[in-house]
XYZ file of C-alpha atoms in Angstrom:
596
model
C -5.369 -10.443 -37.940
C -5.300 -13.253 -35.542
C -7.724 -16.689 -34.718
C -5.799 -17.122 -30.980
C -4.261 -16.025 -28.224
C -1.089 -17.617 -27.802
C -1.790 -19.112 -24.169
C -5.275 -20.496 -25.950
C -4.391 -22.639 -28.137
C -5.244 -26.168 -26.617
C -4.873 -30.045 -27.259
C -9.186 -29.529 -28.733
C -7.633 -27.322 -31.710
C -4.893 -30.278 -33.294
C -5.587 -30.394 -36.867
C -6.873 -26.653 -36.801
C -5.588 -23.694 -38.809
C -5.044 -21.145 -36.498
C -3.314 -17.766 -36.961
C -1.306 -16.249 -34.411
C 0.094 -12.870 -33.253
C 2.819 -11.968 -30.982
C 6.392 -11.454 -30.001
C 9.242 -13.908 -30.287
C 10.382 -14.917 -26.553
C 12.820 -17.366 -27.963
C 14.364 -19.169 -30.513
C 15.803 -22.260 -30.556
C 17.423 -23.957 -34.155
C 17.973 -27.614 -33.324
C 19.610 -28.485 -36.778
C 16.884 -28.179 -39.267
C 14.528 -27.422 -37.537
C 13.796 -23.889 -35.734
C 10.969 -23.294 -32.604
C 9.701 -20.448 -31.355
C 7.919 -19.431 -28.087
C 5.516 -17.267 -29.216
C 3.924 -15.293 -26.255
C 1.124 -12.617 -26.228
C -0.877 -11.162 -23.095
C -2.308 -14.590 -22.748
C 0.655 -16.630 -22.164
C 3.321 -19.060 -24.644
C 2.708 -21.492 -27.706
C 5.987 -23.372 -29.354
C 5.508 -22.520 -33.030
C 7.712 -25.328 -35.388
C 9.213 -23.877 -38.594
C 11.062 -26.911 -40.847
C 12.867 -26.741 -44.174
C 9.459 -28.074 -45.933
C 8.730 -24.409 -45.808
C 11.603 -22.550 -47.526
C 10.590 -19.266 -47.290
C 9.233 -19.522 -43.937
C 12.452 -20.670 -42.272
C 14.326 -17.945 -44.189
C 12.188 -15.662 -42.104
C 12.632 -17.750 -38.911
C 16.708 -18.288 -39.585
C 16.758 -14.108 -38.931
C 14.108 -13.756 -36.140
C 15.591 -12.768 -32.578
C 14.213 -12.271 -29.098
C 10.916 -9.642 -29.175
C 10.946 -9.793 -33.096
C 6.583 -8.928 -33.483
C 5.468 -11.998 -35.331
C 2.412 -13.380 -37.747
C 1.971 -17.056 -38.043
C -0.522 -18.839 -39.732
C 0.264 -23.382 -39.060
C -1.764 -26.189 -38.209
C -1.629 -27.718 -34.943
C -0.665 -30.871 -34.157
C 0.226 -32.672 -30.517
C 3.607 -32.799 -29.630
C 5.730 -35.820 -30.153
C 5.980 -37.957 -27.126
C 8.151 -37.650 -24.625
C 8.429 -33.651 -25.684
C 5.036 -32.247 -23.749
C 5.165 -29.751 -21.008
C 2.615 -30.330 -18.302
C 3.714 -27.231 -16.881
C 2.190 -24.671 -19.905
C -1.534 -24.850 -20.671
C -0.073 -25.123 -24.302
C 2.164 -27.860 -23.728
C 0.889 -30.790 -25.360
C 0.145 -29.253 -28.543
C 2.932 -26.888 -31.040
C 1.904 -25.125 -33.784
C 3.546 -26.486 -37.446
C 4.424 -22.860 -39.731
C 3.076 -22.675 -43.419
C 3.692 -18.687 -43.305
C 5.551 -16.597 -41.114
C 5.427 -12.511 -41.166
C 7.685 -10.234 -39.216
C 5.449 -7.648 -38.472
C 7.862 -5.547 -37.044
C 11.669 -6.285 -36.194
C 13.378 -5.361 -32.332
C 16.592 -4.027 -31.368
C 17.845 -6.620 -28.644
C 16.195 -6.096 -25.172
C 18.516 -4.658 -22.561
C 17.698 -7.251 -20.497
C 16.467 -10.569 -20.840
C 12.563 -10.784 -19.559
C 12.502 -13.930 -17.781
C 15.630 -12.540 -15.863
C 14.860 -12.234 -11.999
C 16.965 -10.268 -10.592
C 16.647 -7.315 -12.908
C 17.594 -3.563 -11.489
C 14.332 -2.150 -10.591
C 15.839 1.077 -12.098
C 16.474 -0.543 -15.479
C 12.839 -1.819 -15.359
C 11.658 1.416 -14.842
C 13.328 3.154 -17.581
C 12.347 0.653 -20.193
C 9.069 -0.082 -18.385
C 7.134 -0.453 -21.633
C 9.394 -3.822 -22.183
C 9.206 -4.609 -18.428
C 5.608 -4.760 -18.602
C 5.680 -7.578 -21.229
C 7.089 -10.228 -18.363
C 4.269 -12.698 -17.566
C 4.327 -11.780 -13.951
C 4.048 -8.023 -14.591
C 1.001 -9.089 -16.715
C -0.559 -11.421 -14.707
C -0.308 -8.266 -11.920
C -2.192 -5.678 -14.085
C -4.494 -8.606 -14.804
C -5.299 -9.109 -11.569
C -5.607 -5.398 -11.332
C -7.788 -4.984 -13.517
C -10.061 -7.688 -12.020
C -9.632 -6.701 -8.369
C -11.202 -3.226 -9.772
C -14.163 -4.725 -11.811
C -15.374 -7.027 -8.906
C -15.001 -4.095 -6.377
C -17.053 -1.773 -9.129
C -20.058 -4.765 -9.939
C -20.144 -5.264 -5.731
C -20.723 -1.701 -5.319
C -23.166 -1.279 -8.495
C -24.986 -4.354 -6.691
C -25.604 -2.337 -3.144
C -26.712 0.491 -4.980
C -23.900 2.913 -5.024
C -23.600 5.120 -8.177
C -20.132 6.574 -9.604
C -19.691 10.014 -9.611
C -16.431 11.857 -10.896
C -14.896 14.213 -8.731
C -12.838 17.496 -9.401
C -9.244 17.244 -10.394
C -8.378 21.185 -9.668
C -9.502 21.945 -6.294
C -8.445 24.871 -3.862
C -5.414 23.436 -1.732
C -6.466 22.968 1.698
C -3.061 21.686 3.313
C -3.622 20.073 6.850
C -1.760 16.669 6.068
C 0.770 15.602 3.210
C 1.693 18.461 1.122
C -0.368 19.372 -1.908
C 0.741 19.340 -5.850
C -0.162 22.674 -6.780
C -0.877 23.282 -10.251
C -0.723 27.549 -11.151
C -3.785 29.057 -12.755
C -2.964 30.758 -16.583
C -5.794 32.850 -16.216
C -6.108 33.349 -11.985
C -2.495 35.235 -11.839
C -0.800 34.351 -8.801
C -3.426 31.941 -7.612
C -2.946 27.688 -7.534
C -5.283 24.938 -7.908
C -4.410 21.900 -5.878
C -4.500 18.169 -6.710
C -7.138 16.583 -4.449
C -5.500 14.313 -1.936
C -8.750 12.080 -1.976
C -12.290 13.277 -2.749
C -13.253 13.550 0.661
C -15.081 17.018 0.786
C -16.668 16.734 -2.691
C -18.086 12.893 -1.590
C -19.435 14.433 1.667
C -21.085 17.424 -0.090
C -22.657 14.545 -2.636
C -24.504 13.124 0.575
C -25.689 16.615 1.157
C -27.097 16.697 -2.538
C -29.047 13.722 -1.525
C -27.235 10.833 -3.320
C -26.969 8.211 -0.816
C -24.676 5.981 -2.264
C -21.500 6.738 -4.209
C -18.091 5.537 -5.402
C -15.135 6.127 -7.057
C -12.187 4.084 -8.555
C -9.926 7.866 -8.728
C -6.446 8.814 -8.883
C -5.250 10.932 -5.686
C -1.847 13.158 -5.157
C 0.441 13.312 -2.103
C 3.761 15.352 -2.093
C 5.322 13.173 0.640
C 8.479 10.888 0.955
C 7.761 7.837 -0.485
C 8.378 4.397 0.737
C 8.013 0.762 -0.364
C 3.651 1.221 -0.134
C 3.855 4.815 -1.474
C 3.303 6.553 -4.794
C 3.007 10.629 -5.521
C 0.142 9.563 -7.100
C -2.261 6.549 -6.283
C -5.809 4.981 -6.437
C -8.117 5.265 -4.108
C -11.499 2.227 -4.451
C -13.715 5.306 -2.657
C -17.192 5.356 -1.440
C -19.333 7.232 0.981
C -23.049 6.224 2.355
C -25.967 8.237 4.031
C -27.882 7.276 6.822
C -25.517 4.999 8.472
C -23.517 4.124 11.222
C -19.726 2.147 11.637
C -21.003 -1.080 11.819
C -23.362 -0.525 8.659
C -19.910 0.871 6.846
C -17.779 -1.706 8.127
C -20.057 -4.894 7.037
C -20.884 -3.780 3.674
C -17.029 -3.124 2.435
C -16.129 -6.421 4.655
C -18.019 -8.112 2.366
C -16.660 -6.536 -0.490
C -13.019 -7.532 0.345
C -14.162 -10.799 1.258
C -15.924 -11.511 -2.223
C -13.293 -9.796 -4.231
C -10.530 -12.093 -2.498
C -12.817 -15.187 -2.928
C -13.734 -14.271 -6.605
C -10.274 -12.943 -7.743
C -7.875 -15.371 -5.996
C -10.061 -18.149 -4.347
C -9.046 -16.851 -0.990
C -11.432 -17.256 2.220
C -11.070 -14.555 4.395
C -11.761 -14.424 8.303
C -15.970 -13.668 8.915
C -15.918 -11.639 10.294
C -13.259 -9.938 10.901
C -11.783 -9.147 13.967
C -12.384 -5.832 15.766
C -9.415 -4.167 18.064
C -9.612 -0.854 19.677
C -6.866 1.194 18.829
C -5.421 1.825 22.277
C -5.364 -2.484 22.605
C -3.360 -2.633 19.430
C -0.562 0.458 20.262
C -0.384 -1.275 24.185
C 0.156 -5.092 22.544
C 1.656 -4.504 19.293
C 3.032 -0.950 19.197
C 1.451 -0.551 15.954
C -1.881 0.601 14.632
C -1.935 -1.340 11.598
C -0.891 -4.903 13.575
C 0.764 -7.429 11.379
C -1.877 -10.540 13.708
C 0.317 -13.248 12.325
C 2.978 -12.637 14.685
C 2.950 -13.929 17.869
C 4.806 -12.108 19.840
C 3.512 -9.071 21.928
C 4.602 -5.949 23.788
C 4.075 -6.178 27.217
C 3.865 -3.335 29.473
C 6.349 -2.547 32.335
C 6.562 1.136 32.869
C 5.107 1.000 36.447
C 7.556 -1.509 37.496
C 10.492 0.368 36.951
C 9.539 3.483 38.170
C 12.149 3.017 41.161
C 14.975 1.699 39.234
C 18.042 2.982 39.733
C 18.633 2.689 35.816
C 17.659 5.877 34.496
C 17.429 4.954 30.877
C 13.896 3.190 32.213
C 13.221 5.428 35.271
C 13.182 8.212 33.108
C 10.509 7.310 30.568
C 8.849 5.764 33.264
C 8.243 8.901 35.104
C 7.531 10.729 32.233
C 3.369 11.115 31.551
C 4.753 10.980 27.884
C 7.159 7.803 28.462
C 6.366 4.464 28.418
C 8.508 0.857 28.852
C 8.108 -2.045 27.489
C 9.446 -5.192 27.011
C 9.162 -8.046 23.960
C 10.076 -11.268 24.453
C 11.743 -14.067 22.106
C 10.701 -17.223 22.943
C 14.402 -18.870 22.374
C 16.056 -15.530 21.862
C 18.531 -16.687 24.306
C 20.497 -18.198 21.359
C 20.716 -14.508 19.335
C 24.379 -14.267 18.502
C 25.537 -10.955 19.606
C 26.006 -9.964 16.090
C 22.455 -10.194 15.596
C 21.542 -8.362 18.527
C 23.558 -6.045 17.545
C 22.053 -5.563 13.857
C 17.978 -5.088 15.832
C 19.991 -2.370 17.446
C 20.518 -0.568 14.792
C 17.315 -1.449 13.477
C 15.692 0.384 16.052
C 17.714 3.348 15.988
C 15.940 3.969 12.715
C 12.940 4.670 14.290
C 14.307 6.946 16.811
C 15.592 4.862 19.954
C 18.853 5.875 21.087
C 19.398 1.845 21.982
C 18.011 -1.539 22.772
C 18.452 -3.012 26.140
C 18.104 -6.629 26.555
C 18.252 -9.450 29.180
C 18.768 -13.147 28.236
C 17.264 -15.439 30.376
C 19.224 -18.525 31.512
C 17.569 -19.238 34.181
C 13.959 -17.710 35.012
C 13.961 -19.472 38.636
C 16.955 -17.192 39.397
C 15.845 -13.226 39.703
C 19.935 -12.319 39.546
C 23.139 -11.948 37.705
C 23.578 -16.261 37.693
C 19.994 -16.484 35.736
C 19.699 -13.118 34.030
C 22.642 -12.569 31.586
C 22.515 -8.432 30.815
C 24.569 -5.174 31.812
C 21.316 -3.726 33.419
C 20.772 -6.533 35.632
C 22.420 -4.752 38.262
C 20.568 -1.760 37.930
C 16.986 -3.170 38.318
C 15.748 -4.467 41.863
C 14.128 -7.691 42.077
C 10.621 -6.268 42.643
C 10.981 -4.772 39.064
C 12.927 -7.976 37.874
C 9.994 -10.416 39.254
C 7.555 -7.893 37.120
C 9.021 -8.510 34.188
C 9.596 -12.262 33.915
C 5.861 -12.880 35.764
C 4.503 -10.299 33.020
C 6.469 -11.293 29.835
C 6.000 -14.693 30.779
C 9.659 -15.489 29.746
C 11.486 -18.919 30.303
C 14.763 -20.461 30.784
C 16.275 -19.709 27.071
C 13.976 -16.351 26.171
C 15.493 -13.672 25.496
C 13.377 -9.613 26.706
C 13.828 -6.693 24.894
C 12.872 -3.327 26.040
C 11.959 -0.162 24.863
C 12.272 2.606 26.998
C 11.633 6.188 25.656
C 8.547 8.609 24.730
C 5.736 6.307 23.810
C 5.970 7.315 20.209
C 9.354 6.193 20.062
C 8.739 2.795 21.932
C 5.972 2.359 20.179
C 7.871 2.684 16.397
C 10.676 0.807 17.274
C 10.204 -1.898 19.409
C 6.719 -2.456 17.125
C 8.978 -2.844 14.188
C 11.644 -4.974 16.242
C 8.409 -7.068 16.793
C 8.069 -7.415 12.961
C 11.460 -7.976 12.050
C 12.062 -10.638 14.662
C 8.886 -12.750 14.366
C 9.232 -12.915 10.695
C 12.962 -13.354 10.408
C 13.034 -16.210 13.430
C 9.599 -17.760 12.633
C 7.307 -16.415 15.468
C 4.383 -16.604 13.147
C 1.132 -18.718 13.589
C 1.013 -20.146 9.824
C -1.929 -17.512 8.466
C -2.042 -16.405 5.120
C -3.958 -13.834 6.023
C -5.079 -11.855 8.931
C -7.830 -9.442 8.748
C -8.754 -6.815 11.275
C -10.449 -3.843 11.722
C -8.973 -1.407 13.950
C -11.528 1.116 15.926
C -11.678 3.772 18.250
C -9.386 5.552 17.440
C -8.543 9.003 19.283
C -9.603 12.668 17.824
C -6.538 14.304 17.754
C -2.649 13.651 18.581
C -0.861 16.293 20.006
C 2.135 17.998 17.977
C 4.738 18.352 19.992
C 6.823 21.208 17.622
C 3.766 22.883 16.991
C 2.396 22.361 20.598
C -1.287 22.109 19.124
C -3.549 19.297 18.323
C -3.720 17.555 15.095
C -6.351 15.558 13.539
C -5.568 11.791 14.028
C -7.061 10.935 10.183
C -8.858 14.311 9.443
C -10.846 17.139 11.049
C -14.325 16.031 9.536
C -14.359 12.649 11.669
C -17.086 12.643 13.876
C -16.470 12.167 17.772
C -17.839 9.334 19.046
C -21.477 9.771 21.443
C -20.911 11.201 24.408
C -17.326 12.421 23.608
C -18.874 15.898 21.781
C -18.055 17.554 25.059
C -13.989 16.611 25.384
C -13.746 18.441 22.065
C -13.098 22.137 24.131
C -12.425 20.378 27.928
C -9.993 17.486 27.038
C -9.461 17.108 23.785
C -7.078 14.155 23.952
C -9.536 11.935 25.573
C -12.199 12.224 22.732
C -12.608 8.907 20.896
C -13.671 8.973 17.336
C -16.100 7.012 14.706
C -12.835 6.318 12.961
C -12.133 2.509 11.628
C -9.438 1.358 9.803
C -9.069 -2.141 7.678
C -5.721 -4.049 7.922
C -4.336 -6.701 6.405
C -1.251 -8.298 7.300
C 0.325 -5.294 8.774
C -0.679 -3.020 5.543
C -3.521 -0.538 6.872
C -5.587 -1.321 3.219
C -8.507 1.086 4.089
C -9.654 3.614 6.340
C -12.863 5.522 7.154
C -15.448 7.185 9.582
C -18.317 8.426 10.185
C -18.146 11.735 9.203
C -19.584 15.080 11.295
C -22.687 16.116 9.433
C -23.861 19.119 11.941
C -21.950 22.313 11.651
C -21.984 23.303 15.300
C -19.863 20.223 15.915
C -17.320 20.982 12.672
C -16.547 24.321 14.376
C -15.613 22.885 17.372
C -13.088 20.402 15.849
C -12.002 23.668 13.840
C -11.665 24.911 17.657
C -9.834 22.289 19.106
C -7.377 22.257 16.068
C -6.797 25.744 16.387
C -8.344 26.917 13.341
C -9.417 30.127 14.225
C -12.121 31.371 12.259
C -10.947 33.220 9.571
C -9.269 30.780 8.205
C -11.813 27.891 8.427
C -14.376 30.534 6.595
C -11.419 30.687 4.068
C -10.772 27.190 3.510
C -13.621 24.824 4.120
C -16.917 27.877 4.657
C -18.286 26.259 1.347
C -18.331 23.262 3.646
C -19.638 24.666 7.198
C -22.253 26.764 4.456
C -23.209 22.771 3.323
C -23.528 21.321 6.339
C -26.758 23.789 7.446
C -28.867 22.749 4.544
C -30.104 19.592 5.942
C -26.693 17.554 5.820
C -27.496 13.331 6.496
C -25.329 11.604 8.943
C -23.004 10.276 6.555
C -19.279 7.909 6.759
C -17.536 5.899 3.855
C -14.025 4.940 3.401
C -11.519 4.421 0.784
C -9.231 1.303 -0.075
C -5.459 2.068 -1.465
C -5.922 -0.401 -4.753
C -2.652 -0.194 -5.186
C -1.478 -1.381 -1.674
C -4.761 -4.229 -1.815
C -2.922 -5.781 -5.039
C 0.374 -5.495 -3.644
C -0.727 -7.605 -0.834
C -2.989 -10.164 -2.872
C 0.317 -10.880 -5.827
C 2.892 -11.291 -3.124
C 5.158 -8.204 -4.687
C 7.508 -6.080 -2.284
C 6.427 -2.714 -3.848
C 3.344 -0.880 -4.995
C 5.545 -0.481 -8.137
C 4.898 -4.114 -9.306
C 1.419 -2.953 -9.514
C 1.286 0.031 -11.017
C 1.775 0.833 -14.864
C 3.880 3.446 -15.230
C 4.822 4.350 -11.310
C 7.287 6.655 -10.161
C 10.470 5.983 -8.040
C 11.184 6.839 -4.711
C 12.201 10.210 -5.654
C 9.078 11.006 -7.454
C 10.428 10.586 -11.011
C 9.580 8.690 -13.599
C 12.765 7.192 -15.655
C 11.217 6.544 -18.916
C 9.959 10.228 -19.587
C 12.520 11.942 -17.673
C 9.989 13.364 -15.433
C 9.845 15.544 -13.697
C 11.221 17.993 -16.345
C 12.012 21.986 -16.887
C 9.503 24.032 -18.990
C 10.599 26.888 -21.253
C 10.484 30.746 -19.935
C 7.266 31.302 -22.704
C 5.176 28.591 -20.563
C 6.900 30.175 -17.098
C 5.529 33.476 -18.940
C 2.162 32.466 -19.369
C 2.061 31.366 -16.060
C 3.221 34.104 -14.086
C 5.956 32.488 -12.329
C 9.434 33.202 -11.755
C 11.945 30.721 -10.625
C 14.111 31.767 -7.548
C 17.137 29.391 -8.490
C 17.969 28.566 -12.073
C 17.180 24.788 -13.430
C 19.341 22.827 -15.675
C 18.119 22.357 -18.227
C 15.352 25.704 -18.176
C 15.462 28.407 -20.443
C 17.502 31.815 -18.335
């Protein structure tokens, strides 16, 4: 039906006959003469209809905005003085002999060069949103981020295997999406929250390398970087340790970057122990542009007689610490105000500050704050000698359970260094974080729970802690990061069975229950099981990052919106009693919308 692409029509066609296909992105009559910007997937051509072809400006005379066009012209340069050096198509238009409306359009609710579109108008005419050149340049790039990840991985060696998509629920993190059995009455399948067990149980089955571009489910508030359902790049290898994990899929981001967007990433990257990055940054998942750093002060004001940092401070759970603002002196009240309620998202009851006038002066004349008076000068010389802060800085503090400290004033560190500049000029900051702990205790359960997941392996050595101390075992845990996003995470994973039931142990999983949930696993792991670890990137949240969009939903097709629903089907939706019937479920409160 068509010669060209829109976008590739080029100065090397002019005198050609070319016949184009697309959608009418706007019209423009300038007395006699009518253009069109014709634009398809591959980007915009002007298209000239004049009165030399009757018939074909009839057509043109009635065509609107996302009319579906067919034109057949010659193409000639554009007159002088009328070229566009900002369109690969603009020093060339295409002159009309015919011109075909293929199919006719109501008008668009919404114009699709507009910029400052609803997101939920987007999303309920999503099939029109997804005609915007920047919404196709993302799936582009999508698409390309996926195919250079899939030819790295078929280069190393690693085969794709499909996993299940109705699995037995096994719920020790995010909530599952159940999905009720027809012929099983009563019993659920589950949507897999990643393939982790099936990819381990292919190392058992001897297949050394394998990967998986697969859709995943988590019922779980959603935020900006979150999607009920997602992509996971996934891959697991045998016979290998971190560092063998971590280099191969370093390269792979670093290629795919290079390849995709003619970025040069860090080599290598960086390496941080976990404990480093929650003591300096509070975080993680470390945003390593930002310059500013937590700095610890809990010791020092053990003896304070302000209890809002005594208190922490002799709590084994409680920690203080301070950030400070180069400059911050000059934050408006107002504005320290506003990080105050910032913080209080995150749990801290408030946000305690001193601005520094004067850093030579350990008193009320050089230390501007209401808790000046309340801290001695031994815990007063601590702070300015550890912060480091100067005349005009301004301290923050965080003083609370180390969770909470760590949240907030780790976000405040975020918020501030982007908002007032405290960045050191990368685009882009790699790191692997490491070492992460075993467990992290649950405080309303008072039991431990599995820092990423109970199949991690302990690191050497720390097999022992697992019964005796369990939250002093370190694990072969690694995550990537990438300006503040965590992008991937992984382990090595526990290939003996002797060690899985002590994890099972340690997280209180007595035995009956870890026969009932995972003793297909424990059953696997006795048959000659290879030391084994992988990981698995979040595609979506890798794209989001490399097209500069504020949501995963820029990304994605067809997502879903913060409330899990999707505003062009009208999803989710209520089923009639027949299908309820055939299910063998009853519904405890009655649904709009669902048959009595």
């Amino acid at each position: 039906m068509r010669s060209h692409y829109c976008g590739a029509v080029r100065a090397s066609d002019i005198g050609n006959i070319v016949t184009l296909c697309g959608w009418a992105h706007r019209r423009r009559d300038h007395g006699g003469v009518i253009f069109i910007d014709l634009r398809d997937r591959d980007g915009t051509v002007q298209v000239v209809i004049d009165p030399d072809t009757p018939e074909a400006f009839k057509i043109a005379e009635d065509v609107r905005a996302e009319f579906v066009l067919k034109v057949v012209g010659k193409v000639r340069a554009r007159p002088e003085g009328t070229e566009n050096a900002n369109l690969p198509t603009g020093m060339v238009e295409v002159l009309t002999q015919t011109l075909e409306v293929l199919n006719p359009s109501l008008t668009p609710p919404f114009q699709l060069d507009d910029e400052n579109l609803s997101e939920n108008v987007r999303l309920q005419y999503r099939y029109l949103d997804l005609r915007r050149p920047a919404m196709q340049a993302n799936m582009v790039l999508r698409y390309r981020v996926a195919k250079l990840m899939r030819d790295y991985l078929d280069q190393q060696g690693f085969i794709d295997v499909e996993t299940p998509m109705l699995t037995r629920s096994t719920p020790e993190g995010a909530r599952d999406y159940l999905v009720p059995s027809r012929v099983h009455d009563g019993m659920f399948y589950a949507l897999p929250q990643s393939p982790q067990l099936f990819k381990q149980l292919l190392m058992v089955a001897g297949y050394d390398r394998y990967f998986q571009i697969v859709k995943c489910f988590r019922d779980e508030d959603l935020r900006a970087d979150r999607q009920p359902e997602f992509t996971q790049v996934d891959l697991e290898m045998s016979f290998v340790e971190e560092n063998d994990v971590m280099t191969l899929v370093e390269g792979m981001i670093r290629e795919t970057f290079m390849k995709a967007k003619g970025i040069e990433l860090a080599e290598p990257f960086p390496r941080m122990a976990y404990a480093e990055a929650m003591a300096r940054f509070g975080s993680d998942k470390p945003d390593m542009r930002v310059t500013l750093e937590l700095t610890e002060v809990t010791d020092a004001v053990k003896d304070v007689a302000f209890k809002v940092f005594s208190g922490p401070a002799n709590d084994p759970n409680g920690r203080v610490a301070a950030l400070r603002v180069p400059g911050g002196a000059a934050l408006t009240r107002g504005e320290i105000d506003g990080y105050t309620e910032f913080v209080k998202i995150y749990g801290a009851k408030g946000l305690a500050y001193i601005k520094v006038n004067d850093a030579s002066q350990l008193n009320e004349a050089g230390l501007q704050s209401p808790i000046v008076k309340n801290l001695n000068e031994a815990a007063l010389k601590a702070i300015i000698e550890r912060t480091g802060a100067q005349s005009g800085d301004l301290v923050f503090f965080g003083a609370d359970k180390a969770k909470v400290v760590n949240d907030a004033i780790g976000a405040l560190r975020l918020k501030i260094g982007h908002e007032k500049g405290h960045v050191d000029g990368r685009a882009w900051a790699p790191l692997w974080v490491v070492d992460f702990p075993m467990f992290e205790y649950n405080e309303d359960e008072k039991r431990w729970d599995a820092l990423h997941h109970p199949f991690t392996s302990p690191k050497d050595g720390h097999e022992e802690l697992l019964a005796s101390d369990p939250g002093q075992a370190l694990s072969k845990a690694y995550d990537m990061v990438l300006n503040g996003w965590e992008v991937g995470g992984g382990s090595i994973r526990i290939h003996r069975e002797a060690i899985q039931e002590k994890v099972f142990a340690a997280l209180n999983i007595g035995e009956e229950e870890r026969r009932n949930k995972f003793g297909f696993l424990l059953d696997a792991l006795q048959f000659g099981a290879p030391p084994h670890g992988g990981l698995a990137f979040g595609l979506d949240r890798l794209v989001t990052l490399m097209t500069g969009a504020e949501s995963i939903r820029d990304v994605i097709a067809f997502p879903k919106t913060q409330r899990a629903a999707c505003l062009m089907t009208d999803a989710p939706n209520a089923v009639d009693e027949k299908q309820l019937r055939e299910l063998h479920i009853r519904l405890r409160n009655a649904v709009p919308g669902a048959a009595a």
